[in-house]
mmCIF file of C-alpha atoms in Angstrom:
data_model
loop_
_atom_site.group_PDB
_atom_site.id
_atom_site.type_symbol
_atom_site.label_atom_id
_atom_site.label_comp_id
_atom_site.label_asym_id
_atom_site.label_seq_id
_atom_site.Cartn_x
_atom_site.Cartn_y
_atom_site.Cartn_z
ATOM 1 C CA MET A 1 -135.002 43.674 27.246
ATOM 2 C CA ALA A 2 -134.738 46.700 24.945
ATOM 3 C CA ASP A 3 -137.117 49.651 24.964
ATOM 4 C CA SER A 4 -139.972 49.489 22.489
ATOM 5 C CA ASN A 5 -139.206 51.152 19.176
ATOM 6 C CA ILE A 6 -141.572 49.270 16.889
ATOM 7 C CA PRO A 7 -142.413 51.729 14.085
ATOM 8 C CA ALA A 8 -145.998 52.958 13.773
ATOM 9 C CA VAL A 9 -147.078 53.487 10.170
ATOM 10 C CA ASP A 10 -149.801 55.936 9.153
ATOM 11 C CA LEU A 11 -151.980 54.240 6.528
ATOM 12 C CA SER A 12 -154.336 57.185 5.995
ATOM 13 C CA PRO A 13 -152.783 58.085 2.580
ATOM 14 C CA PHE A 14 -154.053 54.746 1.254
ATOM 15 C CA PHE A 15 -157.642 55.590 2.233
ATOM 16 C CA ARG A 16 -157.864 59.224 1.113
ATOM 17 C CA GLU A 17 -159.098 60.303 -2.270
ATOM 18 C CA GLY A 18 -156.426 61.651 -4.538
ATOM 19 C CA ASP A 19 -152.797 60.747 -5.086
ATOM 20 C CA HIS A 20 -151.064 61.290 -1.701
ATOM 21 C CA GLU A 21 -147.990 59.559 -3.119
ATOM 22 C CA ASP A 22 -145.604 61.218 -0.645
ATOM 23 C CA GLY A 23 -147.472 59.727 2.303
ATOM 24 C CA LYS A 24 -147.666 56.311 0.644
ATOM 25 C CA LYS A 25 -143.958 56.415 -0.169
ATOM 26 C CA LYS A 26 -143.085 57.231 3.441
ATOM 27 C CA ALA A 27 -145.252 54.354 4.693
ATOM 28 C CA ARG A 28 -143.645 51.912 2.258
ATOM 29 C CA GLU A 29 -140.155 53.008 3.326
ATOM 30 C CA VAL A 30 -140.902 52.438 7.017
ATOM 31 C CA ILE A 31 -142.561 49.078 6.336
ATOM 32 C CA SER A 32 -139.693 47.934 4.084
ATOM 33 C CA GLN A 33 -137.109 48.739 6.726
ATOM 34 C CA ALA A 34 -139.081 47.024 9.496
ATOM 35 C CA CYS A 35 -139.761 43.925 7.386
ATOM 36 C CA SER A 36 -136.141 43.575 6.306
ATOM 37 C CA GLN A 37 -134.943 43.792 9.919
ATOM 38 C CA TYR A 38 -137.422 41.796 11.983
ATOM 39 C CA GLY A 39 -140.841 41.598 10.289
ATOM 40 C CA PHE A 40 -142.868 43.662 12.775
ATOM 41 C CA PHE A 41 -144.596 47.037 12.566
ATOM 42 C CA GLN A 42 -147.679 48.818 13.866
ATOM 43 C CA ILE A 43 -150.372 50.600 11.871
ATOM 44 C CA GLN A 44 -152.534 53.621 12.608
ATOM 45 C CA ASN A 45 -155.411 55.153 10.629
ATOM 46 C CA HIS A 46 -156.023 51.684 9.229
ATOM 47 C CA GLY A 47 -159.723 52.030 8.439
ATOM 48 C CA VAL A 48 -161.085 49.841 11.257
ATOM 49 C CA PRO A 49 -163.360 51.957 13.520
ATOM 50 C CA LEU A 50 -162.050 52.346 17.074
ATOM 51 C CA GLU A 51 -165.460 51.595 18.601
ATOM 52 C CA LEU A 52 -165.492 48.276 16.739
ATOM 53 C CA LEU A 53 -162.073 47.303 18.115
ATOM 54 C CA ILE A 54 -163.169 48.172 21.652
ATOM 55 C CA ARG A 55 -166.414 46.242 21.254
ATOM 56 C CA ALA A 56 -164.607 43.139 19.975
ATOM 57 C CA LEU A 57 -162.292 43.088 22.993
ATOM 58 C CA GLU A 58 -165.279 43.530 25.318
ATOM 59 C CA LEU A 59 -167.042 40.578 23.672
ATOM 60 C CA SER A 60 -163.919 38.461 24.045
ATOM 61 C CA LYS A 61 -163.600 39.311 27.728
ATOM 62 C CA THR A 62 -167.271 38.462 28.309
ATOM 63 C CA PHE A 63 -166.918 35.111 26.559
ATOM 64 C CA PHE A 64 -163.831 34.068 28.510
ATOM 65 C CA GLU A 65 -165.603 34.838 31.783
ATOM 66 C CA TYR A 66 -168.222 32.170 30.999
ATOM 67 C CA SER A 67 -167.954 28.780 32.651
ATOM 68 C CA ASP A 68 -166.395 25.939 30.662
ATOM 69 C CA ASP A 69 -169.847 24.415 30.165
ATOM 70 C CA GLU A 70 -171.131 27.671 28.680
ATOM 71 C CA LYS A 71 -168.102 27.944 26.409
ATOM 72 C CA ARG A 72 -168.690 24.440 25.065
ATOM 73 C CA LYS A 73 -172.134 25.492 23.896
ATOM 74 C CA SER A 74 -170.372 27.767 21.394
ATOM 75 C CA SER A 75 -168.197 25.040 19.894
ATOM 76 C CA PRO A 76 -168.180 24.556 16.085
ATOM 77 C CA GLY A 77 -171.388 22.962 14.865
ATOM 78 C CA SER A 78 -173.375 24.059 17.917
ATOM 79 C CA GLY A 79 -175.444 26.534 15.908
ATOM 80 C CA VAL A 80 -174.508 29.454 18.164
ATOM 81 C CA GLN A 81 -174.085 32.642 16.141
ATOM 82 C CA ILE A 82 -170.842 34.603 16.333
ATOM 83 C CA PRO A 83 -171.569 38.121 17.682
ATOM 84 C CA ALA A 84 -171.929 40.701 14.931
ATOM 85 C CA GLY A 85 -169.113 42.809 16.372
ATOM 86 C CA VAL A 86 -166.635 39.966 15.951
ATOM 87 C CA GLU A 87 -167.792 39.223 12.395
ATOM 88 C CA ASP A 88 -167.435 42.919 11.546
ATOM 89 C CA VAL A 89 -163.852 42.932 12.820
ATOM 90 C CA PHE A 90 -163.087 39.836 10.720
ATOM 91 C CA SER A 91 -164.503 41.540 7.629
ATOM 92 C CA HIS A 92 -162.495 44.726 8.225
ATOM 93 C CA LEU A 93 -159.275 42.812 8.883
ATOM 94 C CA THR A 94 -159.750 40.772 5.714
ATOM 95 C CA LYS A 95 -159.834 43.995 3.692
ATOM 96 C CA LEU A 96 -156.925 45.395 5.684
ATOM 97 C CA GLY A 97 -154.922 42.224 5.073
ATOM 98 C CA SER A 98 -155.418 42.699 1.344
ATOM 99 C CA LEU A 99 -154.142 46.285 1.581
ATOM 100 C CA ILE A 100 -151.090 45.277 3.609
ATOM 101 C CA GLU A 101 -150.353 42.457 1.172
ATOM 102 C CA ASN A 102 -150.477 44.959 -1.698
ATOM 103 C CA ILE A 103 -148.131 47.339 0.141
ATOM 104 C CA ILE A 104 -145.689 44.480 0.752
ATOM 105 C CA ASN A 105 -145.995 43.593 -2.941
ATOM 106 C CA GLU A 106 -144.877 47.136 -3.789
ATOM 107 C CA CYS A 107 -142.124 47.124 -1.153
ATOM 108 C CA LEU A 108 -140.663 43.958 -2.677
ATOM 109 C CA GLY A 109 -140.843 45.395 -6.187
ATOM 110 C CA LEU A 110 -143.051 42.583 -7.466
ATOM 111 C CA PRO A 111 -145.306 42.991 -10.512
ATOM 112 C CA PRO A 112 -148.626 44.728 -9.696
ATOM 113 C CA ASN A 113 -151.097 42.378 -7.962
ATOM 114 C CA PHE A 114 -148.618 39.491 -7.942
ATOM 115 C CA LEU A 115 -149.256 38.549 -4.297
ATOM 116 C CA LYS A 116 -152.984 39.197 -4.691
ATOM 117 C CA GLU A 117 -153.196 36.717 -7.557
ATOM 118 C CA PHE A 118 -150.877 34.250 -5.816
ATOM 119 C CA ASN A 119 -152.955 34.449 -2.630
ATOM 120 C CA HIS A 120 -156.491 34.987 -3.933
ATOM 121 C CA ASP A 121 -158.432 32.425 -1.852
ATOM 122 C CA ARG A 122 -159.689 33.988 1.381
ATOM 123 C CA SER A 123 -161.397 30.835 2.671
ATOM 124 C CA TRP A 124 -158.253 29.893 4.616
ATOM 125 C CA ASP A 125 -158.158 33.078 6.688
ATOM 126 C CA LEU A 126 -158.550 32.609 10.428
ATOM 127 C CA MET A 127 -159.114 34.812 13.476
ATOM 128 C CA SER A 128 -158.648 33.608 17.035
ATOM 129 C CA ALA A 129 -159.473 35.280 20.347
ATOM 130 C CA LYS A 130 -157.017 34.698 23.168
ATOM 131 C CA ARG A 131 -156.879 35.222 26.905
ATOM 132 C CA TYR A 132 -153.636 35.063 28.876
ATOM 133 C CA PHE A 133 -154.098 34.676 32.619
ATOM 134 C CA PRO A 134 -151.979 36.757 35.017
ATOM 135 C CA THR A 135 -148.591 35.325 35.885
ATOM 136 C CA THR A 136 -148.170 33.338 39.086
ATOM 137 C CA GLU A 137 -145.141 32.351 41.152
ATOM 138 C CA SER A 138 -145.208 28.892 39.610
ATOM 139 C CA GLU A 139 -146.143 29.778 36.036
ATOM 140 C CA ASN A 140 -145.528 32.769 33.790
ATOM 141 C CA ASN A 141 -145.505 31.278 30.308
ATOM 142 C CA GLY A 142 -147.830 32.749 27.679
ATOM 143 C CA ILE A 143 -146.791 31.674 24.180
ATOM 144 C CA SER A 144 -143.197 30.624 23.677
ATOM 145 C CA GLU A 145 -140.860 32.043 21.055
ATOM 146 C CA HIS A 146 -142.090 31.274 17.537
ATOM 147 C CA GLU A 147 -142.788 32.566 14.027
ATOM 148 C CA ASP A 148 -146.114 32.431 12.200
ATOM 149 C CA GLY A 149 -146.319 30.078 9.232
ATOM 150 C CA ASN A 150 -148.702 32.197 7.143
ATOM 151 C CA CYS A 151 -148.360 35.355 5.026
ATOM 152 C CA VAL A 152 -149.367 38.200 7.354
ATOM 153 C CA THR A 153 -150.791 38.346 10.890
ATOM 154 C CA ILE A 154 -152.717 41.321 12.272
ATOM 155 C CA VAL A 155 -153.026 41.582 16.061
ATOM 156 C CA LEU A 156 -155.615 43.519 18.036
ATOM 157 C CA GLN A 157 -154.555 43.666 21.681
ATOM 158 C CA ASP A 158 -155.527 45.464 24.860
ATOM 159 C CA GLN A 159 -153.108 47.693 26.773
ATOM 160 C CA VAL A 160 -152.029 45.071 29.320
ATOM 161 C CA GLY A 161 -148.847 44.224 27.409
ATOM 162 C CA GLY A 162 -146.876 41.018 27.089
ATOM 163 C CA LEU A 163 -146.269 40.754 23.334
ATOM 164 C CA GLN A 164 -142.553 40.888 22.508
ATOM 165 C CA VAL A 165 -140.607 40.741 19.241
ATOM 166 C CA LYS A 166 -136.993 39.659 18.825
ATOM 167 C CA LYS A 167 -134.610 42.081 17.148
ATOM 168 C CA ASN A 168 -130.840 41.643 17.048
ATOM 169 C CA GLY A 169 -131.037 39.081 19.834
ATOM 170 C CA GLU A 170 -133.016 41.346 22.174
ATOM 171 C CA TRP A 171 -136.686 41.155 23.131
ATOM 172 C CA ILE A 172 -138.624 44.349 22.459
ATOM 173 C CA PRO A 173 -142.036 44.934 24.098
ATOM 174 C CA VAL A 174 -144.833 45.715 21.657
ATOM 175 C CA THR A 175 -147.219 48.081 23.393
ATOM 176 C CA SER A 176 -150.046 49.536 21.334
ATOM 177 C CA ALA A 177 -152.353 52.495 21.656
ATOM 178 C CA GLN A 178 -156.047 51.674 21.663
ATOM 179 C CA ASP A 179 -156.455 52.588 17.994
ATOM 180 C CA THR A 180 -153.288 50.831 16.806
ATOM 181 C CA LEU A 181 -152.951 47.358 15.305
ATOM 182 C CA VAL A 182 -149.820 45.212 15.174
ATOM 183 C CA VAL A 183 -148.652 43.502 11.971
ATOM 184 C CA ASN A 184 -146.087 40.754 11.606
ATOM 185 C CA LEU A 185 -144.912 38.804 8.596
ATOM 186 C CA GLY A 186 -144.987 35.016 8.427
ATOM 187 C CA ASP A 187 -142.856 32.297 6.883
ATOM 188 C CA VAL A 188 -144.516 32.455 3.450
ATOM 189 C CA ILE A 189 -143.277 36.005 2.787
ATOM 190 C CA GLN A 190 -139.819 35.151 4.112
ATOM 191 C CA VAL A 191 -139.525 32.192 1.743
ATOM 192 C CA LEU A 192 -140.987 33.967 -1.311
ATOM 193 C CA SER A 193 -138.558 36.866 -0.796
ATOM 194 C CA ASN A 194 -135.648 34.472 -0.160
ATOM 195 C CA ASN A 195 -135.099 36.019 3.278
ATOM 196 C CA LYS A 196 -135.226 39.644 2.071
ATOM 197 C CA PHE A 197 -138.209 40.154 4.391
ATOM 198 C CA LYS A 198 -138.205 38.377 7.737
ATOM 199 C CA SER A 199 -140.774 36.214 9.455
ATOM 200 C CA ALA A 200 -141.135 37.847 12.867
ATOM 201 C CA THR A 201 -139.859 35.962 15.913
ATOM 202 C CA HIS A 202 -142.169 36.794 18.811
ATOM 203 C CA LYS A 203 -143.657 35.547 22.066
ATOM 204 C CA VAL A 204 -146.187 36.508 24.735
ATOM 205 C CA VAL A 205 -145.190 36.856 28.390
ATOM 206 C CA ARG A 206 -147.974 36.807 30.956
ATOM 207 C CA GLN A 207 -148.281 39.939 33.093
ATOM 208 C CA GLN A 208 -148.819 40.482 36.801
ATOM 209 C CA GLY A 209 -152.285 41.166 38.144
ATOM 210 C CA LYS A 210 -154.202 41.330 34.842
ATOM 211 C CA SER A 211 -155.341 39.021 32.087
ATOM 212 C CA ARG A 212 -154.345 39.949 28.535
ATOM 213 C CA TYR A 213 -156.978 39.812 25.776
ATOM 214 C CA SER A 214 -156.209 39.845 22.079
ATOM 215 C CA TYR A 215 -157.297 38.758 18.614
ATOM 216 C CA ALA A 216 -154.921 37.371 16.017
ATOM 217 C CA PHE A 217 -156.071 37.521 12.394
ATOM 218 C CA PHE A 218 -154.113 35.180 10.124
ATOM 219 C CA TYR A 219 -154.094 36.213 6.462
ATOM 220 C CA ASN A 220 -153.378 32.745 5.146
ATOM 221 C CA LEU A 221 -152.481 31.037 1.911
ATOM 222 C CA GLN A 222 -154.578 28.447 0.089
ATOM 223 C CA GLY A 223 -153.373 25.004 1.104
ATOM 224 C CA ASP A 224 -152.498 23.652 -2.349
ATOM 225 C CA LYS A 225 -150.128 26.520 -3.128
ATOM 226 C CA TRP A 226 -146.493 25.695 -3.759
ATOM 227 C CA VAL A 227 -144.168 28.040 -1.847
ATOM 228 C CA GLU A 228 -140.572 28.625 -2.912
ATOM 229 C CA PRO A 229 -138.199 31.571 -3.371
ATOM 230 C CA LEU A 230 -139.206 33.712 -6.344
ATOM 231 C CA SER A 231 -136.793 34.043 -9.248
ATOM 232 C CA LYS A 232 -136.687 37.817 -8.695
ATOM 233 C CA PHE A 233 -134.751 37.153 -5.489
ATOM 234 C CA THR A 234 -132.645 34.252 -6.760
ATOM 235 C CA GLU A 235 -131.365 33.635 -10.302
ATOM 236 C CA GLU A 236 -132.331 37.091 -11.598
ATOM 237 C CA ILE A 237 -129.868 38.669 -9.138
ATOM 238 C CA GLY A 238 -127.373 35.835 -8.953
ATOM 239 C CA GLU A 239 -128.490 34.540 -5.549
ATOM 240 C CA VAL A 240 -129.073 30.893 -4.714
ATOM 241 C CA PRO A 241 -132.405 29.864 -3.123
ATOM 242 C CA LYS A 242 -132.165 29.711 0.649
ATOM 243 C CA TYR A 243 -135.195 27.419 1.039
ATOM 244 C CA ARG A 244 -136.639 24.280 -0.476
ATOM 245 C CA GLY A 245 -140.077 24.580 -2.008
ATOM 246 C CA PHE A 246 -143.012 23.072 -0.134
ATOM 247 C CA LEU A 247 -146.767 22.605 -0.311
ATOM 248 C CA TYR A 248 -148.350 25.049 2.112
ATOM 249 C CA LYS A 249 -150.864 22.611 3.607
ATOM 250 C CA ASP A 250 -148.115 20.059 4.270
ATOM 251 C CA TYR A 251 -146.033 22.654 6.091
ATOM 252 C CA GLN A 252 -149.019 23.776 8.159
ATOM 253 C CA ALA A 253 -149.844 20.173 9.052
ATOM 254 C CA LEU A 254 -146.336 19.760 10.438
ATOM 255 C CA ARG A 255 -146.651 22.984 12.431
ATOM 256 C CA ILE A 256 -149.970 21.843 13.887
ATOM 257 C CA ARG A 257 -148.266 18.633 14.959
ATOM 258 C CA ASN A 258 -145.919 20.780 17.049
ATOM 259 C CA LYS A 259 -148.952 21.624 19.169
ATOM 260 C CA THR A 260 -150.782 18.292 19.179
ATOM 261 C CA HIS A 261 -147.624 16.198 19.689
ATOM 262 C CA PRO A 262 -144.974 18.526 21.188
ATOM 263 C CA PRO A 263 -141.447 17.229 20.503
ATOM 264 C CA ASP A 264 -139.295 16.227 23.465
ATOM 265 C CA LYS A 265 -136.327 18.198 22.178
ATOM 266 C CA PRO A 266 -136.432 21.868 21.060
ATOM 267 C CA GLU A 267 -134.387 21.056 17.963
ATOM 268 C CA ASP A 268 -137.170 18.753 16.766
ATOM 269 C CA VAL A 269 -139.767 21.536 16.624
ATOM 270 C CA ILE A 270 -140.914 22.143 13.041
ATOM 271 C CA HIS A 271 -139.485 25.484 11.911
ATOM 272 C CA ILE A 272 -138.943 27.216 8.586
ATOM 273 C CA THR A 273 -135.180 26.726 8.951
ATOM 274 C CA MET A 274 -135.840 23.013 8.370
ATOM 275 C CA GLN A 275 -136.612 24.031 4.766
ATOM 276 C CA SER A 276 -133.274 25.832 4.487
ATOM 277 C CA LEU A 277 -130.816 24.786 1.809
ATOM 278 C CA PRO A 278 -127.047 24.566 2.347
ATOM 279 C CA ARG A 279 -125.198 27.800 1.618
ATOM 280 C CA LEU A 280 -123.733 27.690 -1.872
ATOM 281 C CA GLN A 281 -121.815 30.066 -4.082
ATOM 282 C CA LYS A 282 -123.766 32.774 -5.875
ATOM 283 C CA MET A 283 -125.364 31.873 -9.180
ATOM 284 C CA PRO A 284 -124.543 33.744 -12.409
ATOM 285 C CA ILE A 285 -126.956 36.599 -13.041
ATOM 286 C CA ILE A 286 -129.400 35.810 -15.841
ATOM 287 C CA ASN A 287 -129.837 38.757 -18.190
ATOM 288 C CA ASN A 288 -132.001 38.394 -21.321
ATOM 289 C CA GLY A 289 -131.357 34.674 -21.329
ATOM 290 C CA CYS A 290 -127.580 35.057 -21.055
ATOM 291 C CA SER A 291 -125.332 34.745 -18.013
ATOM 292 C CA ALA A 292 -123.341 37.775 -16.973
#
């Protein structure tokens, strides 16, 4: 396993009054490089108060220490209110997801607000709290190798460790400072960009002696959206599409089936590569309606 070298991006220029274009340019350059290589980066000075992040992790730890009977009382439809600290984190991460989406929009050279208008419905966003028990002699699995099927995922994690990202065939540990959040791209961005930006391959390995607590915020796409490589990354530059188009909700339904009905063979697991098209010769570049 390689040493951690996941870039940490300072987002403070995007929150300060004034231009601060040099700082924004530097952030975009780091994010572009990370997204084109393996789809993972960390963010600092992101606008979410540190005390709120700490409080959310404390609330998660308290909840997971309840008995199973107590946990069931908080199931959907039970009427139990979500703690204010958790709702506040969700609200902050929703705004942060919008900012990150806009930065990615700029990194890809898309028209202003293209991704914002394409992905305008926030009712599909989701945040989940997770606990990973300490490893044992008989079991050390956390979450197996996978990619996220959405647009962008933001992870709040404690300092126990266990999150790893795959880069050039090696697993890199993603360890975060208390005030740092982790960001990874999902399949939607990879397909829209025709593989220019990568959906991050990652996993969680359980640690010795301590449970790991985290939140994953999924900045999702509205289910009826059609997802396919954009012309900017295909015919406009003479490249063939690498993926078939698909309806987002259909793709997510297949991914959920991976969990509810796990396939017997690894090759049968639903994965974005199943939408891949055969490699073909490059297309002629379209310029003002004429081929070049």
